[in-house]
C-alpha cells in the first residue's frame, strides 16, 4: 500500500495495531493542514462494541507506520480501552 498512491478511503477504516501486533482500533478520520495538504493526525476509534461506546482519540500521523504483513498501521502508543486517558506518545514500534 505504501509504494503506490492511496486515497482517504484506503486509510479510513484501516486497523491500528500495537507494537506487539495486538489490534487497538481503527482509523475513523484524518486531520489535514489545509495550507500544505499534509496529514497531521488520525482519529483512532477504539473500545466499545459494534460502534457503541467507542472512544475517539487523535494520534499524530508521524506515530503511525504502515505494516503490509498486518494489513494496517502500527504504533507504539498505548490506547486505553476505557477512553478516560489521553493517548501519550510512547516508543515507536519497529518498522
PDB file of C-alpha atoms in Angstrom:
ATOM      1  CA  UNK A   1       0.000   0.000   0.000  1.00  0.00           C
ATOM      2  CA  UNK A   2       2.840   2.410   0.775  1.00  0.00           C
ATOM      3  CA  UNK A   3       4.518   2.166  -2.638  1.00  0.00           C
ATOM      4  CA  UNK A   4       1.501   3.404  -4.564  1.00  0.00           C
ATOM      5  CA  UNK A   5      -0.773   6.396  -4.135  1.00  0.00           C
ATOM      6  CA  UNK A   6      -3.693   5.842  -1.766  1.00  0.00           C
ATOM      7  CA  UNK A   7      -6.952   7.662  -1.150  1.00  0.00           C
ATOM      8  CA  UNK A   8      -8.520   8.584   2.163  1.00  0.00           C
ATOM      9  CA  UNK A   9     -10.948   5.712   1.552  1.00  0.00           C
ATOM     10  CA  UNK A  10      -7.949   3.343   1.665  1.00  0.00           C
ATOM     11  CA  UNK A  11      -6.836   4.734   5.028  1.00  0.00           C
ATOM     12  CA  UNK A  12     -10.126   5.342   6.850  1.00  0.00           C
ATOM     13  CA  UNK A  13     -11.235   2.085   8.412  1.00  0.00           C
ATOM     14  CA  UNK A  14      -7.717   0.628   8.365  1.00  0.00           C
ATOM     15  CA  UNK A  15      -6.871  -1.266  11.550  1.00  0.00           C
ATOM     16  CA  UNK A  16      -4.344   0.097  14.054  1.00  0.00           C
ATOM     17  CA  UNK A  17      -2.092  -2.348  15.895  1.00  0.00           C
ATOM     18  CA  UNK A  18       0.162  -2.002  18.924  1.00  0.00           C
ATOM     19  CA  UNK A  19       3.873  -2.771  18.963  1.00  0.00           C
ATOM     20  CA  UNK A  20       3.155  -6.428  19.852  1.00  0.00           C
ATOM     21  CA  UNK A  21       0.698  -6.840  16.951  1.00  0.00           C
ATOM     22  CA  UNK A  22      -2.447  -6.516  19.090  1.00  0.00           C
ATOM     23  CA  UNK A  23      -5.365  -4.723  17.436  1.00  0.00           C
ATOM     24  CA  UNK A  24      -6.017  -1.385  19.144  1.00  0.00           C
ATOM     25  CA  UNK A  25      -8.752   0.084  16.963  1.00  0.00           C
ATOM     26  CA  UNK A  26      -9.194   1.608  13.526  1.00  0.00           C
ATOM     27  CA  UNK A  27      -8.673   4.936  11.779  1.00  0.00           C
ATOM     28  CA  UNK A  28     -12.002   6.776  11.747  1.00  0.00           C
ATOM     29  CA  UNK A  29     -10.932  10.203  10.480  1.00  0.00           C
ATOM     30  CA  UNK A  30      -7.897  12.070   9.156  1.00  0.00           C
ATOM     31  CA  UNK A  31      -6.888  15.585  10.162  1.00  0.00           C
ATOM     32  CA  UNK A  32      -5.203  17.699   7.461  1.00  0.00           C
ATOM     33  CA  UNK A  33      -3.362  21.009   7.281  1.00  0.00           C
ATOM     34  CA  UNK A  34      -5.280  22.968   4.668  1.00  0.00           C
ATOM     35  CA  UNK A  35      -2.318  25.044   3.523  1.00  0.00           C
ATOM     36  CA  UNK A  36       0.159  22.180   2.976  1.00  0.00           C
ATOM     37  CA  UNK A  37      -2.357  19.359   2.407  1.00  0.00           C
ATOM     38  CA  UNK A  38      -0.428  17.289   4.925  1.00  0.00           C
ATOM     39  CA  UNK A  39      -1.996  14.722   7.253  1.00  0.00           C
ATOM     40  CA  UNK A  40      -1.234  15.796  10.813  1.00  0.00           C
ATOM     41  CA  UNK A  41      -3.237  13.229  12.809  1.00  0.00           C
ATOM     42  CA  UNK A  42      -5.523  10.238  12.577  1.00  0.00           C
ATOM     43  CA  UNK A  43      -8.563   9.882  14.818  1.00  0.00           C
ATOM     44  CA  UNK A  44      -8.466   6.364  16.241  1.00  0.00           C
ATOM     45  CA  UNK A  45     -11.728   4.691  17.202  1.00  0.00           C
ATOM     46  CA  UNK A  46     -11.276   2.124  19.975  1.00  0.00           C
ATOM     47  CA  UNK A  47     -13.178   0.266  22.641  1.00  0.00           C
ATOM     48  CA  UNK A  48     -16.925  -0.153  22.683  1.00  0.00           C
ATOM     49  CA  UNK A  49     -18.925  -2.838  20.962  1.00  0.00           C
ATOM     50  CA  UNK A  50     -20.109  -2.586  17.360  1.00  0.00           C
ATOM     51  CA  UNK A  51     -19.557   1.184  17.441  1.00  0.00           C
ATOM     52  CA  UNK A  52     -21.477   1.733  20.692  1.00  0.00           C
ATOM     53  CA  UNK A  53     -19.479   3.333  23.479  1.00  0.00           C
ATOM     54  CA  UNK A  54     -16.473   3.713  21.192  1.00  0.00           C
ATOM     55  CA  UNK A  55     -13.887   6.335  22.154  1.00  0.00           C
ATOM     56  CA  UNK A  56     -12.125   8.526  19.597  1.00  0.00           C
ATOM     57  CA  UNK A  57      -8.669   9.968  20.158  1.00  0.00           C
ATOM     58  CA  UNK A  58      -6.338  11.847  17.813  1.00  0.00           C
ATOM     59  CA  UNK A  59      -2.912  10.345  17.249  1.00  0.00           C
ATOM     60  CA  UNK A  60      -0.129  12.289  15.474  1.00  0.00           C
ATOM     61  CA  UNK A  61       0.339  10.855  11.987  1.00  0.00           C
ATOM     62  CA  UNK A  62       4.108  10.501  12.425  1.00  0.00           C
ATOM     63  CA  UNK A  63       3.478   7.933  15.189  1.00  0.00           C
ATOM     64  CA  UNK A  64       1.814   5.530  12.722  1.00  0.00           C
ATOM     65  CA  UNK A  65       3.645   3.244  10.285  1.00  0.00           C
ATOM     66  CA  UNK A  66       2.102   1.010   7.619  1.00  0.00           C
ATOM     67  CA  UNK A  67       2.752  -2.717   8.090  1.00  0.00           C
ATOM     68  CA  UNK A  68       1.885  -4.709   4.987  1.00  0.00           C
ATOM     69  CA  UNK A  69       2.109  -8.046   6.794  1.00  0.00           C
ATOM     70  CA  UNK A  70      -0.553  -6.934   9.291  1.00  0.00           C
ATOM     71  CA  UNK A  71      -2.565  -5.038   6.694  1.00  0.00           C
ATOM     72  CA  UNK A  72      -2.784  -1.954   8.892  1.00  0.00           C
ATOM     73  CA  UNK A  73      -0.920   0.720  10.790  1.00  0.00           C
ATOM     74  CA  UNK A  74       1.340   0.101  13.791  1.00  0.00           C
ATOM     75  CA  UNK A  75       2.041   2.471  16.673  1.00  0.00           C
ATOM     76  CA  UNK A  76       3.997   2.292  19.897  1.00  0.00           C
ATOM     77  CA  UNK A  77       1.417   4.476  21.656  1.00  0.00           C
ATOM     78  CA  UNK A  78      -0.776   2.650  24.183  1.00  0.00           C
ATOM     79  CA  UNK A  79      -4.514   3.194  23.745  1.00  0.00           C
ATOM     80  CA  UNK A  80      -6.664   2.860  26.848  1.00  0.00           C
ATOM     81  CA  UNK A  81      -9.859   0.844  26.341  1.00  0.00           C
ATOM     82  CA  UNK A  82     -11.877   2.927  28.815  1.00  0.00           C
ATOM     83  CA  UNK A  83     -11.141   6.106  26.872  1.00  0.00           C
ATOM     84  CA  UNK A  84     -10.501   8.032  30.095  1.00  0.00           C
ATOM     85  CA  UNK A  85      -6.812   8.594  29.432  1.00  0.00           C
ATOM     86  CA  UNK A  86      -5.428  10.572  26.540  1.00  0.00           C
ATOM     87  CA  UNK A  87      -3.004   8.917  24.177  1.00  0.00           C
ATOM     88  CA  UNK A  88       0.507   9.879  25.105  1.00  0.00           C
ATOM     89  CA  UNK A  89       3.450   9.258  22.800  1.00  0.00           C
ATOM     90  CA  UNK A  90       5.428   6.173  23.745  1.00  0.00           C
ATOM     91  CA  UNK A  91       8.264   4.400  22.000  1.00  0.00           C
ATOM     92  CA  UNK A  92       7.657   3.915  18.276  1.00  0.00           C
ATOM     93  CA  UNK A  93       7.038   0.388  17.105  1.00  0.00           C
ATOM     94  CA  UNK A  94       9.852  -1.015  14.982  1.00  0.00           C
ATOM     95  CA  UNK A  95       9.236  -0.751  11.264  1.00  0.00           C
TER      96      UNK A  95
END
